[in-house]
mmCIF file of C-alpha atoms in Angstrom:
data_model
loop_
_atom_site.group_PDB
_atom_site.id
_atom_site.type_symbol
_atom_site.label_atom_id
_atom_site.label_comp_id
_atom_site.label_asym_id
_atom_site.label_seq_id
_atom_site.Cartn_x
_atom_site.Cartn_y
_atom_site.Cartn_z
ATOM 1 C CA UNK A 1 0.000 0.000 0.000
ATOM 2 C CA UNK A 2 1.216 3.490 -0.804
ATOM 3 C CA UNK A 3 3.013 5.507 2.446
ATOM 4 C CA UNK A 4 0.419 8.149 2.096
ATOM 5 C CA UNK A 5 -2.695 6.062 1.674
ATOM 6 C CA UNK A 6 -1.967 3.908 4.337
ATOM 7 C CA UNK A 7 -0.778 7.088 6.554
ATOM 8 C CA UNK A 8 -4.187 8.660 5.999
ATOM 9 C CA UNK A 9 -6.405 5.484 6.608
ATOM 10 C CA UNK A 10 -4.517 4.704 9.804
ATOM 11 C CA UNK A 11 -5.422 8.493 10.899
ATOM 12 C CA UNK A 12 -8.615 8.252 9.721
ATOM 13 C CA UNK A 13 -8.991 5.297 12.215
ATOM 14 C CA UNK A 14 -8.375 8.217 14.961
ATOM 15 C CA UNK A 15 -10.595 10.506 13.312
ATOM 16 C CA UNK A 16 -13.608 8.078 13.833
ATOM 17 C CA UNK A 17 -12.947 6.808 17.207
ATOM 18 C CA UNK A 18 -12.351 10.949 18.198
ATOM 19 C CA UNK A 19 -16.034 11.256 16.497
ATOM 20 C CA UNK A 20 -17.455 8.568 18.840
ATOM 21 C CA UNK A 21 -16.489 10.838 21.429
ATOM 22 C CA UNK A 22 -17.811 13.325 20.238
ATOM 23 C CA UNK A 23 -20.574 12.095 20.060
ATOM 24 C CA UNK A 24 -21.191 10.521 22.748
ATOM 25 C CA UNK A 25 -20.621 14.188 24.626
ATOM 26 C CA UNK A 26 -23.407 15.626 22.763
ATOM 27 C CA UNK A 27 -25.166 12.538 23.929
ATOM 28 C CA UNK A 28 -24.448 13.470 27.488
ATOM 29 C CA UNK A 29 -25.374 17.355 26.639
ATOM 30 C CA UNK A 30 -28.768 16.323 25.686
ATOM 31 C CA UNK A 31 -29.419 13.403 28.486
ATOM 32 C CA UNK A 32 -28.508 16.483 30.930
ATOM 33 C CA UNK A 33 -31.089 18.450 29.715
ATOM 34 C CA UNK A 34 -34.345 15.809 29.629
ATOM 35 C CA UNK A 35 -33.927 14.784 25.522
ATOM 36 C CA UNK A 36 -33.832 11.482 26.372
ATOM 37 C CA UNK A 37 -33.924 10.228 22.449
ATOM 38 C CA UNK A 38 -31.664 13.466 21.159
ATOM 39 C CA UNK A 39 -29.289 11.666 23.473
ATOM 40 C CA UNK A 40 -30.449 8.145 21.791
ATOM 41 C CA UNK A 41 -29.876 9.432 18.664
ATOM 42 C CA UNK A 42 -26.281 10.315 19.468
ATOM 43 C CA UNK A 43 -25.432 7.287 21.380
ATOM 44 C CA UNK A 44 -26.124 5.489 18.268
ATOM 45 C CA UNK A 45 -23.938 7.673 16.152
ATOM 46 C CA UNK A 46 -21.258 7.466 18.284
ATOM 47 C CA UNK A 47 -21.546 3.466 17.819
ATOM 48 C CA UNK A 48 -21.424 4.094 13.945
ATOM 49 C CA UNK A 49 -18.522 6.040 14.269
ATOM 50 C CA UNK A 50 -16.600 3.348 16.335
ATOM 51 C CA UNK A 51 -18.011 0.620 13.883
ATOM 52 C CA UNK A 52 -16.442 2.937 10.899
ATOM 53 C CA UNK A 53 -12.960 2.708 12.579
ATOM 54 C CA UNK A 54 -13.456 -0.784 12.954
ATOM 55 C CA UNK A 55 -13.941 -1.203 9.144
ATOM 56 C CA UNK A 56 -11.025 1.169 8.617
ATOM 57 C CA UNK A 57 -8.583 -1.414 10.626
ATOM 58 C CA UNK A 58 -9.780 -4.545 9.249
ATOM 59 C CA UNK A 59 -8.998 -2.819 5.872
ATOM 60 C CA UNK A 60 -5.456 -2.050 7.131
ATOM 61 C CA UNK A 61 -5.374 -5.635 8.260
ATOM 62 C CA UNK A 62 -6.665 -6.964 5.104
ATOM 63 C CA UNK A 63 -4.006 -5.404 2.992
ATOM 64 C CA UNK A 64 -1.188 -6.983 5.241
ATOM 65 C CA UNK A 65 -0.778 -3.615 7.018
ATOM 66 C CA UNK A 66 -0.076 -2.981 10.485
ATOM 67 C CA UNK A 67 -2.084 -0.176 12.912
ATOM 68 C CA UNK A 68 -0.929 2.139 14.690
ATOM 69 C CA UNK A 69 -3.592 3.168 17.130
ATOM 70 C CA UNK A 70 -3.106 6.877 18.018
ATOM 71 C CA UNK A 71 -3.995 8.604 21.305
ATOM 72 C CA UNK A 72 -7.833 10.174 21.162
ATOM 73 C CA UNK A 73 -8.561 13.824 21.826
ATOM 74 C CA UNK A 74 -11.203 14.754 24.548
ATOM 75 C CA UNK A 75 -14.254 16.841 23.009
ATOM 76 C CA UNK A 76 -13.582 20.548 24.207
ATOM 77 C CA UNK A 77 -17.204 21.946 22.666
ATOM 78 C CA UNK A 78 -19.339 23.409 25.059
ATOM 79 C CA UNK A 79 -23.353 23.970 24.628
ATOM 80 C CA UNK A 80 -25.505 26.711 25.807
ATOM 81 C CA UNK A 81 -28.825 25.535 23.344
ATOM 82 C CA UNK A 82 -30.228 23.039 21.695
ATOM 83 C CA UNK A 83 -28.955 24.232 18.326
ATOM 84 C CA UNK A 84 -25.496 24.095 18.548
ATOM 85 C CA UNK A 85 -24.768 20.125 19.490
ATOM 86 C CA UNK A 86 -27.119 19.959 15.914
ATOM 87 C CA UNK A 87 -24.845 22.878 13.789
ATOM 88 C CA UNK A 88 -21.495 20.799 15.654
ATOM 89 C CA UNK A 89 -22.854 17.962 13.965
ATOM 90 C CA UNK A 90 -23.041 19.182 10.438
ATOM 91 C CA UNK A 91 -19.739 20.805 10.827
ATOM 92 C CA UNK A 92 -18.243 17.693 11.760
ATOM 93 C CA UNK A 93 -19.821 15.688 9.101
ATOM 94 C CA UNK A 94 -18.427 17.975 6.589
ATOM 95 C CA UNK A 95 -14.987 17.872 8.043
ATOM 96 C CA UNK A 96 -15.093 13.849 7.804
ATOM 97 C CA UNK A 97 -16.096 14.444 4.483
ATOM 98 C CA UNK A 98 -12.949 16.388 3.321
ATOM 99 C CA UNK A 99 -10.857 13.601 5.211
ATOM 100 C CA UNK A 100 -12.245 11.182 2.923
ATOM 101 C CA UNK A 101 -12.025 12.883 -0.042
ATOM 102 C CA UNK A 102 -8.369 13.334 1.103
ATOM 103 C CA UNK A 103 -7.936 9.709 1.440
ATOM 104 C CA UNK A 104 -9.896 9.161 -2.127
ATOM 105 C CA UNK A 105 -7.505 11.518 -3.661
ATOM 106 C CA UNK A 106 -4.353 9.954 -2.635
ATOM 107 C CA UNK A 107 -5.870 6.327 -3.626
ATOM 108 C CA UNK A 108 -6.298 7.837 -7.033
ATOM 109 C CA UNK A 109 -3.055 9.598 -7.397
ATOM 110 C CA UNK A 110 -1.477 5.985 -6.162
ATOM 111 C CA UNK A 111 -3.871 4.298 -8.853
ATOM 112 C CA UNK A 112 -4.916 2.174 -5.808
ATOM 113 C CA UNK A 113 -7.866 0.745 -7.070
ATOM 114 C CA UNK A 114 -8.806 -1.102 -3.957
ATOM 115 C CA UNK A 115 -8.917 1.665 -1.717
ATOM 116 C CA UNK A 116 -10.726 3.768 -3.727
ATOM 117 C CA UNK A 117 -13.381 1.021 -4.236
ATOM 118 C CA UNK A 118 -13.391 0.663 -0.525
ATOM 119 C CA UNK A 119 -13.478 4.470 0.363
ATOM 120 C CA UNK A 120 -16.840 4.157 -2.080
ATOM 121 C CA UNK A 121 -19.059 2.966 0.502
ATOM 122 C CA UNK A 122 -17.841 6.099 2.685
ATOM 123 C CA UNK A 123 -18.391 8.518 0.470
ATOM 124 C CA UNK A 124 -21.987 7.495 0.133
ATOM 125 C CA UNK A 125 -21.939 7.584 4.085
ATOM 126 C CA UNK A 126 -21.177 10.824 4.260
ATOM 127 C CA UNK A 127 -23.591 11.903 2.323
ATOM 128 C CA UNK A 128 -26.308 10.407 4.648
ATOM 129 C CA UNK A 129 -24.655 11.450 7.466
ATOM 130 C CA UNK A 130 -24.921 15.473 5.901
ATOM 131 C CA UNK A 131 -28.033 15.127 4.971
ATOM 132 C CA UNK A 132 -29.353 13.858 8.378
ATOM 133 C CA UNK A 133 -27.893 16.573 10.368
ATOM 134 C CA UNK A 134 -28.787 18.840 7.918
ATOM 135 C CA UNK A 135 -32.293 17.824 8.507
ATOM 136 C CA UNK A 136 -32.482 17.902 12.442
ATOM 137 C CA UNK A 137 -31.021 21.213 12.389
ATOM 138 C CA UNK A 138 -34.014 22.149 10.084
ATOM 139 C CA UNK A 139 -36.148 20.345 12.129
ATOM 140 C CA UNK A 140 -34.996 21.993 15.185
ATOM 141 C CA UNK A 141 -35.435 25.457 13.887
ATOM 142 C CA UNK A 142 -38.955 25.101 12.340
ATOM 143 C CA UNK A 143 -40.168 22.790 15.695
ATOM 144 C CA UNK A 144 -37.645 23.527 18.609
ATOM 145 C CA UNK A 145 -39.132 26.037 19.883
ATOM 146 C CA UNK A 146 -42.464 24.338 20.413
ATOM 147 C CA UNK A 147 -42.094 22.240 23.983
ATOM 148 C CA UNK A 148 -45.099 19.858 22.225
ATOM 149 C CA UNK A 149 -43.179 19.858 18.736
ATOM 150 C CA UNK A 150 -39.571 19.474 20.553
ATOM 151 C CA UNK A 151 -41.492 16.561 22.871
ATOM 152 C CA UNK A 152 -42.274 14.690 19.322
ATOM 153 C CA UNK A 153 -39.132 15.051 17.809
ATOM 154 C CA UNK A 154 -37.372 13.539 20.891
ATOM 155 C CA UNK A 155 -39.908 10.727 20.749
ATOM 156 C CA UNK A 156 -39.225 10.161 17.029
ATOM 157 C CA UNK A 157 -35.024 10.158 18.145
ATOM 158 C CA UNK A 158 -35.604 7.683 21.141
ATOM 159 C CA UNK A 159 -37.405 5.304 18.435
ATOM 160 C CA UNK A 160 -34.210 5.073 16.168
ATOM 161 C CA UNK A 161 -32.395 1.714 16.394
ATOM 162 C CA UNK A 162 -28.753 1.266 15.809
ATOM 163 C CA UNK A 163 -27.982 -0.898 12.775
ATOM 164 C CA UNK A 164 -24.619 -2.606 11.714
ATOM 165 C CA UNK A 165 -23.162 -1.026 8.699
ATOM 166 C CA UNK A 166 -22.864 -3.411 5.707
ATOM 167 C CA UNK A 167 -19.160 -3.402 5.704
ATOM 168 C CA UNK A 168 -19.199 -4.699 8.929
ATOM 169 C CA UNK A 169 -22.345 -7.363 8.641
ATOM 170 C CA UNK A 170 -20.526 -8.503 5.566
ATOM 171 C CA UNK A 171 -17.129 -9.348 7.480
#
């Protein structure tokens, strides 16, 4: 495996355990405040983000390539509202996004096939994961201020049920 590519994917390994904890703290921030299912929702999105390291490694380990796990930054974001675990989110997403184009773009340049096949099923991740938080943020500014509305969108978070992505189903 190219230096690069495999220096990236090993980072990106990081990246997604660090997003775990991130969100798990906005599942905390929410829990704190009485949103029982926000904080469902982001306990399960934590979960996805630990399962997309794990797919990360077992590629590493597939290819004959050893992993270096790095040390994990603590979250450092503070919240004041509703609103801004929801606009951390999206920012987040988007910066996960870049990091896999990154990786994508150094696959290319290697003409690593493989990886860029593999990063595939990422890229179509990340759109999902944009468009969801996209969407509570929307949600949460048309309905948040509504204690009734707010009440049903929790209830519609608590209901969501964590699922094992296909990479990892398939293993």
């Amino acid at each position: 495996m190219d230096q690069k590519v495999y220096d990236l994917i090993n980072d990106q390994i990081n990246k997604e355990l660090y997003s775990a904890y991130l969100y798990l703290s906005f599942a905390d921030y929410y829990a704190e405040e009485g949103l029982d299912g926000y904080a469902n929702y982001y306990e399960i999105q934590a979960q996805e983000e630990r399962d997309h390291a794990l797919i990360f490694r077992n590629y590493l380990h597939e290819n004959g390539e050893r992993v270096k796990l790095l040390a994990i930054d603590q979250p450092d974001k503070v919240f004041s509202n509703f609103m801004e675990p929801l606009e951390a989110a999206l920012e987040h997403e988007k910066y996960v996004t870049a990091l896999i184009h990154a990786i994508y773009a150094a696959a290319e340049e290697a003409n690593d096939y493989r990886t860029k096949k593999f990063l595939g099923w990422f890229i179509d991740e990340q759109l999902e994961e944009e468009d969801n938080a996209d969407s509570m943020i929307t949600q949460m500014k048309l309905f948040g201020g509504d204690a009734r509305s707010l009440y049903e969108l929790d209830r519609e978070y608590a209901a969501r049920a964590y699922t094992v992505p296909s990479p990892l189903a398939t293993a």
